[in-house]
Each structure stands twice: as C-alpha cells, then as structure tokens.
Amino acid sequence: MIALYIFLFLVLLFTLLCFVKLEFKASYTDAFFLKLKVLFLTFTLLPMQKKQSKKQEKQKKKIPKKKKETKNKKPKKPSYLKKLNDRRGVEGLISAVVELSKLVTSTLKGLFEKVVIERFDINVTIVGDDAADTALKYGRICGAFYSAVSVICGTAKCDGYNVMVTPDFDDEAKASVKADVCFYIRVAYVLKYAIKVLYKLFIIRYKR
C-alpha cells in the first residue's frame, strides 16, 4: 500500500507541475534585466549580483602566494546569462538575440517550441559616425537582427511581435535600444526535456 501511495503522490505532483508556469520578464535599456516568477516567488536573474563569501574576503586580506602555472588548463566558458550580464548598447542586444536564435535552431529547439511569448517589443535606433556609416550599420544590423527575431518567434508560440530598427542621421543623435519581452514555459516541459537530454548523454557515455 505504501508503494501505491507514493506512486499516486508522484502522479499527482507531476499533474500539478503541468499547470505551473515559469514566467520570464526581460527588459533592456542600459543593461539587461531578467526576472523569473514561479507561482508567488520572484527571482532576479539579471543583473547578477556579485556576492563574496567570508572565506574569499579572508583570502584577499592574506598575501597572495605564487602558484605554479598548470599546463593544458582551459579557461571556463561563460554562461549565456553571464554574457547577457556583460552586454551593453545596441551591439550587445543584437549579438544576444543572434546568439539566442542559434541556440533555438540547435540545442534548445525542442524546448523552445513549448515556449509561449506573450510580449516581444524591441525598438532600436542606429547611429553611426556619419551618414554613410549609419547607413552601413543599419543594413548590417537589419539583416542579422530581423532574421534572428523571425527564427525565435517562429519557433516559439507567438501571436505577434513588434520590432523596429530605425536609422537616425542627426549629428547630435545617440544610439538607443528599448526591449520589453515576456514569455513563459510550463515546468512539465522543462522536466521532460531535461530527462531526454540526460538519457541521450547516458546512451552516449554507455556506448563509449
């Protein structure tokens, strides 16, 4: 009977998770802001807050010792969130959207097909050193940006999006960008995708 109760509890828990949403709200003006809401809990993912532990503070006070250089030591690749946290300006937003579209068409395609985009508003003003430079930047950015947005919104469930890239040829103008995006995905889809990825990794490792 205990095993039956545990099984029924797990089935009920998974059923409830099917209705739970992971709601993301992202915005961008001078920097990226990203918040995650799960039920009544809200977490700020961006900007990242640098927290130093007590051990790290004590180590800083001590005189640093010279360490031997280790061979074949590869630097750790920064996460996508870390990259977003460091991005600034128009070029930063454009490159972030382009990189996301590449993830959508490769590793995250199966997961992103379950994402529901409720709002996708981005306004970008392009300004160069002069009129010719502005025109070149506008053409280059439009080609990459609009195609990346169409991939993202075409893969996810999105009723419509409002994206505008405009050049400003005024000498005193400044480049600007405003983004407001809201989307969600249900927890059940994330768990299902994670199980699939872990299973594939297990099979690959088992074959080796």
JSON list of N, CA and C in Angstrom, two decimals, residues 172-207:
[
{"chain": "A", "resi": 172, "resn": "GLU", "atom": "N", "xyz": [23.70, 64.99, -33.77]},
{"chain": "A", "resi": 172, "resn": "GLU", "atom": "CA", "xyz": [23.66, 65.00, -32.30]},
{"chain": "A", "resi": 172, "resn": "GLU", "atom": "C", "xyz": [22.88, 63.82, -31.74]},
{"chain": "A", "resi": 173, "resn": "ALA", "atom": "N", "xyz": [22.41, 62.93, -32.61]},
{"chain": "A", "resi": 173, "resn": "ALA", "atom": "CA", "xyz": [21.62, 61.79, -32.14]},
{"chain": "A", "resi": 173, "resn": "ALA", "atom": "C", "xyz": [22.51, 60.76, -31.46]},
{"chain": "A", "resi": 174, "resn": "LYS", "atom": "N", "xyz": [21.89, 59.97, -30.61]},
{"chain": "A", "resi": 174, "resn": "LYS", "atom": "CA", "xyz": [22.59, 58.89, -29.91]},
{"chain": "A", "resi": 174, "resn": "LYS", "atom": "C", "xyz": [21.87, 57.57, -30.14]},
{"chain": "A", "resi": 175, "resn": "ALA", "atom": "N", "xyz": [22.65, 56.53, -30.26]},
{"chain": "A", "resi": 175, "resn": "ALA", "atom": "CA", "xyz": [22.06, 55.20, -30.43]},
{"chain": "A", "resi": 175, "resn": "ALA", "atom": "C", "xyz": [21.30, 54.80, -29.16]},
{"chain": "A", "resi": 176, "resn": "SER", "atom": "N", "xyz": [20.18, 54.15, -29.34]},
{"chain": "A", "resi": 176, "resn": "SER", "atom": "CA", "xyz": [19.37, 53.75, -28.20]},
{"chain": "A", "resi": 176, "resn": "SER", "atom": "C", "xyz": [18.67, 52.43, -28.50]},
{"chain": "A", "resi": 177, "resn": "VAL", "atom": "N", "xyz": [18.29, 51.75, -27.45]},
{"chain": "A", "resi": 177, "resn": "VAL", "atom": "CA", "xyz": [17.57, 50.49, -27.58]},
{"chain": "A", "resi": 177, "resn": "VAL", "atom": "C", "xyz": [16.65, 50.31, -26.39]},
{"chain": "A", "resi": 178, "resn": "LYS", "atom": "N", "xyz": [15.44, 49.86, -26.68]},
{"chain": "A", "resi": 178, "resn": "LYS", "atom": "CA", "xyz": [14.47, 49.56, -25.64]},
{"chain": "A", "resi": 178, "resn": "LYS", "atom": "C", "xyz": [13.83, 48.22, -25.97]},
{"chain": "A", "resi": 179, "resn": "ALA", "atom": "N", "xyz": [13.84, 47.33, -25.01]},
{"chain": "A", "resi": 179, "resn": "ALA", "atom": "CA", "xyz": [13.28, 46.00, -25.21]},
{"chain": "A", "resi": 179, "resn": "ALA", "atom": "C", "xyz": [12.39, 45.62, -24.04]},
{"chain": "A", "resi": 180, "resn": "ASP", "atom": "N", "xyz": [11.28, 44.99, -24.34]},
{"chain": "A", "resi": 180, "resn": "ASP", "atom": "CA", "xyz": [10.35, 44.52, -23.32]},
{"chain": "A", "resi": 180, "resn": "ASP", "atom": "C", "xyz": [9.78, 43.19, -23.80]},
{"chain": "A", "resi": 181, "resn": "VAL", "atom": "N", "xyz": [10.18, 42.11, -23.15]},
{"chain": "A", "resi": 181, "resn": "VAL", "atom": "CA", "xyz": [9.79, 40.77, -23.57]},
{"chain": "A", "resi": 181, "resn": "VAL", "atom": "C", "xyz": [9.23, 40.00, -22.38]},
{"chain": "A", "resi": 182, "resn": "CYS", "atom": "N", "xyz": [8.15, 39.27, -22.63]},
{"chain": "A", "resi": 182, "resn": "CYS", "atom": "CA", "xyz": [7.53, 38.46, -21.60]},
{"chain": "A", "resi": 182, "resn": "CYS", "atom": "C", "xyz": [7.15, 37.10, -22.20]},
{"chain": "A", "resi": 183, "resn": "PHE", "atom": "N", "xyz": [7.59, 36.02, -21.56]},
{"chain": "A", "resi": 183, "resn": "PHE", "atom": "CA", "xyz": [7.28, 34.68, -22.07]},
{"chain": "A", "resi": 183, "resn": "PHE", "atom": "C", "xyz": [7.24, 33.70, -20.91]},
{"chain": "A", "resi": 184, "resn": "TYR", "atom": "N", "xyz": [6.67, 32.53, -21.17]},
{"chain": "A", "resi": 184, "resn": "TYR", "atom": "CA", "xyz": [6.61, 31.51, -20.13]},
{"chain": "A", "resi": 184, "resn": "TYR", "atom": "C", "xyz": [6.67, 30.12, -20.74]},
{"chain": "A", "resi": 185, "resn": "ILE", "atom": "N", "xyz": [7.01, 29.16, -19.88]},
{"chain": "A", "resi": 185, "resn": "ILE", "atom": "CA", "xyz": [7.02, 27.75, -20.25]},
{"chain": "A", "resi": 185, "resn": "ILE", "atom": "C", "xyz": [6.60, 26.95, -19.02]},
{"chain": "A", "resi": 186, "resn": "ARG", "atom": "N", "xyz": [5.89, 25.88, -19.24]},
{"chain": "A", "resi": 186, "resn": "ARG", "atom": "CA", "xyz": [5.43, 25.07, -18.11]},
{"chain": "A", "resi": 186, "resn": "ARG", "atom": "C", "xyz": [6.56, 24.17, -17.62]},
{"chain": "A", "resi": 187, "resn": "VAL", "atom": "N", "xyz": [6.55, 23.92, -16.30]},
{"chain": "A", "resi": 187, "resn": "VAL", "atom": "CA", "xyz": [7.60, 23.13, -15.66]},
{"chain": "A", "resi": 187, "resn": "VAL", "atom": "C", "xyz": [7.67, 21.73, -16.24]},
{"chain": "A", "resi": 188, "resn": "ALA", "atom": "N", "xyz": [6.53, 21.15, -16.57]},
{"chain": "A", "resi": 188, "resn": "ALA", "atom": "CA", "xyz": [6.49, 19.77, -17.09]},
{"chain": "A", "resi": 188, "resn": "ALA", "atom": "C", "xyz": [7.33, 19.63, -18.35]},
{"chain": "A", "resi": 189, "resn": "TYR", "atom": "N", "xyz": [7.29, 20.64, -19.24]},
{"chain": "A", "resi": 189, "resn": "TYR", "atom": "CA", "xyz": [8.07, 20.59, -20.48]},
{"chain": "A", "resi": 189, "resn": "TYR", "atom": "C", "xyz": [9.57, 20.66, -20.19]},
{"chain": "A", "resi": 190, "resn": "VAL", "atom": "N", "xyz": [9.94, 21.46, -19.19]},
{"chain": "A", "resi": 190, "resn": "VAL", "atom": "CA", "xyz": [11.35, 21.57, -18.83]},
{"chain": "A", "resi": 190, "resn": "VAL", "atom": "C", "xyz": [11.86, 20.25, -18.28]},
{"chain": "A", "resi": 191, "resn": "LEU", "atom": "N", "xyz": [11.07, 19.62, -17.41]},
{"chain": "A", "resi": 191, "resn": "LEU", "atom": "CA", "xyz": [11.46, 18.32, -16.85]},
{"chain": "A", "resi": 191, "resn": "LEU", "atom": "C", "xyz": [11.57, 17.26, -17.95]},
{"chain": "A", "resi": 192, "resn": "LYS", "atom": "N", "xyz": [10.61, 17.26, -18.85]},
{"chain": "A", "resi": 192, "resn": "LYS", "atom": "CA", "xyz": [10.61, 16.29, -19.94]},
{"chain": "A", "resi": 192, "resn": "LYS", "atom": "C", "xyz": [11.84, 16.47, -20.82]},
{"chain": "A", "resi": 193, "resn": "TYR", "atom": "N", "xyz": [12.17, 17.72, -21.12]},
{"chain": "A", "resi": 193, "resn": "TYR", "atom": "CA", "xyz": [13.35, 18.00, -21.96]},
{"chain": "A", "resi": 193, "resn": "TYR", "atom": "C", "xyz": [14.63, 17.61, -21.23]},
{"chain": "A", "resi": 194, "resn": "ALA", "atom": "N", "xyz": [14.70, 17.89, -19.93]},
{"chain": "A", "resi": 194, "resn": "ALA", "atom": "CA", "xyz": [15.89, 17.55, -19.15]},
{"chain": "A", "resi": 194, "resn": "ALA", "atom": "C", "xyz": [16.09, 16.04, -19.10]},
{"chain": "A", "resi": 195, "resn": "ILE", "atom": "N", "xyz": [15.00, 15.29, -18.95]},
{"chain": "A", "resi": 195, "resn": "ILE", "atom": "CA", "xyz": [15.10, 13.82, -18.93]},
{"chain": "A", "resi": 195, "resn": "ILE", "atom": "C", "xyz": [15.61, 13.29, -20.27]},
{"chain": "A", "resi": 196, "resn": "LYS", "atom": "N", "xyz": [15.13, 13.87, -21.37]},
{"chain": "A", "resi": 196, "resn": "LYS", "atom": "CA", "xyz": [15.59, 13.46, -22.70]},
{"chain": "A", "resi": 196, "resn": "LYS", "atom": "C", "xyz": [17.09, 13.71, -22.87]},
{"chain": "A", "resi": 197, "resn": "VAL", "atom": "N", "xyz": [17.54, 14.88, -22.43]},
{"chain": "A", "resi": 197, "resn": "VAL", "atom": "CA", "xyz": [18.96, 15.23, -22.56]},
{"chain": "A", "resi": 197, "resn": "VAL", "atom": "C", "xyz": [19.83, 14.30, -21.73]},
{"chain": "A", "resi": 198, "resn": "LEU", "atom": "N", "xyz": [19.40, 14.04, -20.49]},
{"chain": "A", "resi": 198, "resn": "LEU", "atom": "CA", "xyz": [20.16, 13.14, -19.62]},
{"chain": "A", "resi": 198, "resn": "LEU", "atom": "C", "xyz": [20.19, 11.72, -20.18]},
{"chain": "A", "resi": 199, "resn": "TYR", "atom": "N", "xyz": [19.09, 11.30, -20.78]},
{"chain": "A", "resi": 199, "resn": "TYR", "atom": "CA", "xyz": [19.04, 9.96, -21.38]},
{"chain": "A", "resi": 199, "resn": "TYR", "atom": "C", "xyz": [20.01, 9.85, -22.56]},
{"chain": "A", "resi": 200, "resn": "LYS", "atom": "N", "xyz": [20.05, 10.90, -23.40]},
{"chain": "A", "resi": 200, "resn": "LYS", "atom": "CA", "xyz": [20.96, 10.90, -24.55]},
{"chain": "A", "resi": 200, "resn": "LYS", "atom": "C", "xyz": [22.42, 10.89, -24.09]},
{"chain": "A", "resi": 201, "resn": "LEU", "atom": "N", "xyz": [22.72, 11.67, -23.04]},
{"chain": "A", "resi": 201, "resn": "LEU", "atom": "CA", "xyz": [24.07, 11.69, -22.53]},
{"chain": "A", "resi": 201, "resn": "LEU", "atom": "C", "xyz": [24.47, 10.34, -21.94]},
{"chain": "A", "resi": 202, "resn": "PHE", "atom": "N", "xyz": [23.50, 9.68, -21.29]},
{"chain": "A", "resi": 202, "resn": "PHE", "atom": "CA", "xyz": [23.77, 8.36, -20.72]},
{"chain": "A", "resi": 202, "resn": "PHE", "atom": "C", "xyz": [24.06, 7.34, -21.82]},
{"chain": "A", "resi": 203, "resn": "ILE", "atom": "N", "xyz": [23.27, 7.38, -22.91]},
{"chain": "A", "resi": 203, "resn": "ILE", "atom": "CA", "xyz": [23.48, 6.46, -24.01]},
{"chain": "A", "resi": 203, "resn": "ILE", "atom": "C", "xyz": [24.83, 6.67, -24.67]},
{"chain": "A", "resi": 204, "resn": "ILE", "atom": "N", "xyz": [25.21, 7.96, -24.86]},
{"chain": "A", "resi": 204, "resn": "ILE", "atom": "CA", "xyz": [26.50, 8.27, -25.49]},
{"chain": "A", "resi": 204, "resn": "ILE", "atom": "C", "xyz": [27.64, 7.76, -24.62]},
{"chain": "A", "resi": 205, "resn": "ARG", "atom": "N", "xyz": [27.54, 7.98, -23.32]},
{"chain": "A", "resi": 205, "resn": "ARG", "atom": "CA", "xyz": [28.59, 7.54, -22.40]},
{"chain": "A", "resi": 205, "resn": "ARG", "atom": "C", "xyz": [28.64, 6.02, -22.30]},
{"chain": "A", "resi": 206, "resn": "TYR", "atom": "N", "xyz": [27.48, 5.37, -22.37]},
{"chain": "A", "resi": 206, "resn": "TYR", "atom": "CA", "xyz": [27.42, 3.91, -22.27]},
{"chain": "A", "resi": 206, "resn": "TYR", "atom": "C", "xyz": [28.06, 3.26, -23.50]},
{"chain": "A", "resi": 207, "resn": "LYS", "atom": "N", "xyz": [27.86, 3.86, -24.68]},
{"chain": "A", "resi": 207, "resn": "LYS", "atom": "CA", "xyz": [28.43, 3.32, -25.91]},
{"chain": "A", "resi": 207, "resn": "LYS", "atom": "C", "xyz": [29.94, 3.42, -25.91]}
]
